[in-house]
PDB file of C-alpha atoms in Angstrom:
ATOM      1  CA  MET A   1     -69.423  13.067  32.458  1.00 55.00           C
ATOM      2  CA  LEU A   2     -69.323  12.022  28.801  1.00 59.00           C
ATOM      3  CA  PRO A   3     -66.094  10.476  27.550  1.00 67.00           C
ATOM      4  CA  TYR A   4     -64.219  12.689  25.112  1.00 65.00           C
ATOM      5  CA  SER A   5     -62.331  11.174  22.224  1.00 66.00           C
ATOM      6  CA  LEU A   6     -60.066  12.917  19.790  1.00 65.00           C
ATOM      7  CA  PRO A   7     -61.105  12.773  16.143  1.00 70.00           C
ATOM      8  CA  LYS A   8     -59.466   9.957  14.248  1.00 89.00           C
ATOM      9  CA  LYS A   9     -56.557  11.216  12.176  1.00 94.00           C
ATOM     10  CA  ARG A  10     -56.545  10.821   8.426  1.00 95.00           C
ATOM     11  CA  GLN A  11     -53.537   9.772   6.406  1.00 97.00           C
ATOM     12  CA  LEU A  12     -52.207  11.412   3.240  1.00 97.00           C
ATOM     13  CA  THR A  13     -49.351   9.974   1.186  1.00 98.00           C
ATOM     14  CA  LEU A  14     -47.415  12.216  -1.193  1.00 97.00           C
ATOM     15  CA  GLU A  15     -44.603  11.541  -3.602  1.00 97.00           C
ATOM     16  CA  LEU A  16     -42.379  14.499  -4.316  1.00 96.00           C
ATOM     17  CA  THR A  17     -39.485  15.296  -6.573  1.00 95.00           C
ATOM     18  CA  ASP A  18     -36.894  17.420  -4.811  1.00 92.00           C
ATOM     19  CA  GLU A  19     -36.722  20.242  -7.347  1.00 92.00           C
ATOM     20  CA  ARG A  20     -36.471  23.847  -6.189  1.00 89.00           C
ATOM     21  CA  ASN A  21     -36.022  22.663  -2.575  1.00 92.00           C
ATOM     22  CA  THR A  22     -39.393  20.897  -2.574  1.00 94.00           C
ATOM     23  CA  LEU A  23     -38.440  18.532   0.247  1.00 94.00           C
ATOM     24  CA  GLU A  24     -37.313  21.336   2.536  1.00 95.00           C
ATOM     25  CA  ARG A  25     -40.352  23.453   1.670  1.00 95.00           C
ATOM     26  CA  ALA A  26     -42.700  20.495   2.282  1.00 96.00           C
ATOM     27  CA  MET A  27     -41.166  19.806   5.679  1.00 96.00           C
ATOM     28  CA  LEU A  28     -41.658  23.456   6.613  1.00 96.00           C
ATOM     29  CA  ARG A  29     -45.202  23.724   5.191  1.00 95.00           C
ATOM     30  CA  PHE A  30     -46.299  20.565   6.996  1.00 96.00           C
ATOM     31  CA  SER A  31     -44.128  21.083  10.099  1.00 95.00           C
ATOM     32  CA  HIS A  32     -46.943  20.929  12.632  1.00 93.00           C
ATOM     33  CA  PHE A  33     -48.378  17.675  11.261  1.00 96.00           C
ATOM     34  CA  GLU A  34     -47.158  14.244  12.269  1.00 96.00           C
ATOM     35  CA  LYS A  35     -45.224  12.936   9.274  1.00 96.00           C
ATOM     36  CA  GLN A  36     -42.776  10.366   7.982  1.00 96.00           C
ATOM     37  CA  ALA A  37     -40.465  10.794   4.990  1.00 96.00           C
ATOM     38  CA  VAL A  38     -38.798   7.987   3.049  1.00 97.00           C
ATOM     39  CA  ARG A  39     -36.214   8.485   0.323  1.00 97.00           C
ATOM     40  CA  LEU A  40     -37.175   6.469  -2.776  1.00 97.00           C
ATOM     41  CA  ASP A  41     -34.197   7.439  -4.950  1.00 96.00           C
ATOM     42  CA  ASP A  42     -31.752  10.328  -5.437  1.00 94.00           C
ATOM     43  CA  ASP A  43     -34.401  13.036  -5.770  1.00 94.00           C
ATOM     44  CA  THR A  44     -37.742  11.356  -5.006  1.00 97.00           C
ATOM     45  CA  TYR A  45     -39.328  11.066  -1.581  1.00 98.00           C
ATOM     46  CA  GLN A  46     -42.546   9.694  -0.150  1.00 98.00           C
ATOM     47  CA  ILE A  47     -44.098  11.644   2.704  1.00 97.00           C
ATOM     48  CA  THR A  48     -46.948  10.338   4.816  1.00 98.00           C
ATOM     49  CA  LEU A  49     -48.887  12.898   6.845  1.00 96.00           C
ATOM     50  CA  TRP A  50     -51.471  12.370   9.569  1.00 97.00           C
ATOM     51  CA  TYR A  51     -53.974  15.157  10.100  1.00 96.00           C
ATOM     52  CA  ALA A  52     -57.278  15.895  11.791  1.00 95.00           C
ATOM     53  CA  PRO A  53     -60.341  15.998   9.507  1.00 95.00           C
ATOM     54  CA  ARG A  54     -60.793  19.701  10.289  1.00 95.00           C
ATOM     55  CA  ASP A  55     -57.390  20.386   8.647  1.00 95.00           C
ATOM     56  CA  GLU A  56     -58.250  18.805   5.293  1.00 95.00           C
ATOM     57  CA  ARG A  57     -59.026  22.074   3.491  1.00 94.00           C
ATOM     58  CA  GLU A  58     -55.685  23.541   4.569  1.00 95.00           C
ATOM     59  CA  ILE A  59     -53.900  20.353   3.510  1.00 95.00           C
ATOM     60  CA  LEU A  60     -55.449  20.619   0.015  1.00 96.00           C
ATOM     61  CA  ILE A  61     -54.347  24.233  -0.352  1.00 95.00           C
ATOM     62  CA  ARG A  62     -50.817  23.428   0.769  1.00 96.00           C
ATOM     63  CA  VAL A  63     -50.503  20.434  -1.555  1.00 96.00           C
ATOM     64  CA  LEU A  64     -51.664  22.529  -4.520  1.00 95.00           C
ATOM     65  CA  SER A  65     -49.013  25.147  -3.729  1.00 94.00           C
ATOM     66  CA  PHE A  66     -46.269  22.705  -4.760  1.00 95.00           C
ATOM     67  CA  GLY A  67     -47.499  22.357  -8.327  1.00 93.00           C
ATOM     68  CA  PRO A  68     -46.049  19.529 -10.430  1.00 94.00           C
ATOM     69  CA  THR A  69     -43.311  18.573  -7.955  1.00 96.00           C
ATOM     70  CA  VAL A  70     -45.830  16.780  -5.692  1.00 96.00           C
ATOM     71  CA  ARG A  71     -48.171  13.900  -6.508  1.00 96.00           C
ATOM     72  CA  VAL A  72     -50.819  12.545  -4.142  1.00 97.00           C
ATOM     73  CA  ILE A  73     -50.627   8.764  -3.851  1.00 97.00           C
ATOM     74  CA  SER A  74     -53.541   8.275  -1.457  1.00 96.00           C
ATOM     75  CA  PRO A  75     -56.310   8.546  -0.397  1.00 95.00           C
ATOM     76  CA  ASP A  76     -58.506   8.635  -3.488  1.00 96.00           C
ATOM     77  CA  SER A  77     -60.879  11.098  -1.818  1.00 95.00           C
ATOM     78  CA  VAL A  78     -58.118  13.723  -1.611  1.00 95.00           C
ATOM     79  CA  ILE A  79     -57.081  13.042  -5.205  1.00 96.00           C
ATOM     80  CA  GLN A  80     -60.679  13.611  -6.335  1.00 96.00           C
ATOM     81  CA  GLN A  81     -60.981  16.839  -4.341  1.00 95.00           C
ATOM     82  CA  LEU A  82     -57.749  18.153  -5.838  1.00 95.00           C
ATOM     83  CA  GLN A  83     -58.897  17.262  -9.361  1.00 94.00           C
ATOM     84  CA  CYS A  84     -62.173  19.134  -8.786  1.00 94.00           C
ATOM     85  CA  ARG A  85     -60.335  22.208  -7.522  1.00 92.00           C
ATOM     86  CA  ILE A  86     -57.952  22.184 -10.500  1.00 92.00           C
ATOM     87  CA  ARG A  87     -60.822  21.751 -12.989  1.00 92.00           C
ATOM     88  CA  ALA A  88     -62.763  24.599 -11.381  1.00 91.00           C
ATOM     89  CA  GLN A  89     -59.711  26.851 -11.560  1.00 88.00           C
ATOM     90  CA  MET A  90     -59.120  25.990 -15.218  1.00 89.00           C
ATOM     91  CA  GLU A  91     -62.764  26.701 -16.038  1.00 89.00           C
ATOM     92  CA  ALA A  92     -62.613  30.006 -14.186  1.00 88.00           C
ATOM     93  CA  GLN A  93     -59.498  31.023 -16.112  1.00 83.00           C
ATOM     94  CA  SER A  94     -61.013  30.093 -19.477  1.00 83.00           C
ATOM     95  CA  ILE A  95     -64.070  32.245 -18.710  1.00 74.00           C
ATOM     96  CA  GLN A  96     -61.852  35.241 -17.904  1.00 65.00           C
ATOM     97  CA  VAL A  97     -59.895  35.007 -21.180  1.00 52.00           C
TER      98      VAL A  97
END
């Protein structure tokens, strides 16, 4: 019998500003992921999430749904993927105008 190992979890670190209930919404949107939240000041929090590689696409979509109230701190690979998605969306909108 071959040994089975779970895929190594990836880590994502976000910084969010608690406007429009962003903290509460983030905790709900990421409720099934292992996470840790740290309060940085009165309305700013840092959330670290651990997720399976197969969940990365869903993570990207959820992060984008928060708009300017969330900033990705790390990893750089997620930041680059988000930038590509935003650029593609902007290009698609400029073509439609």
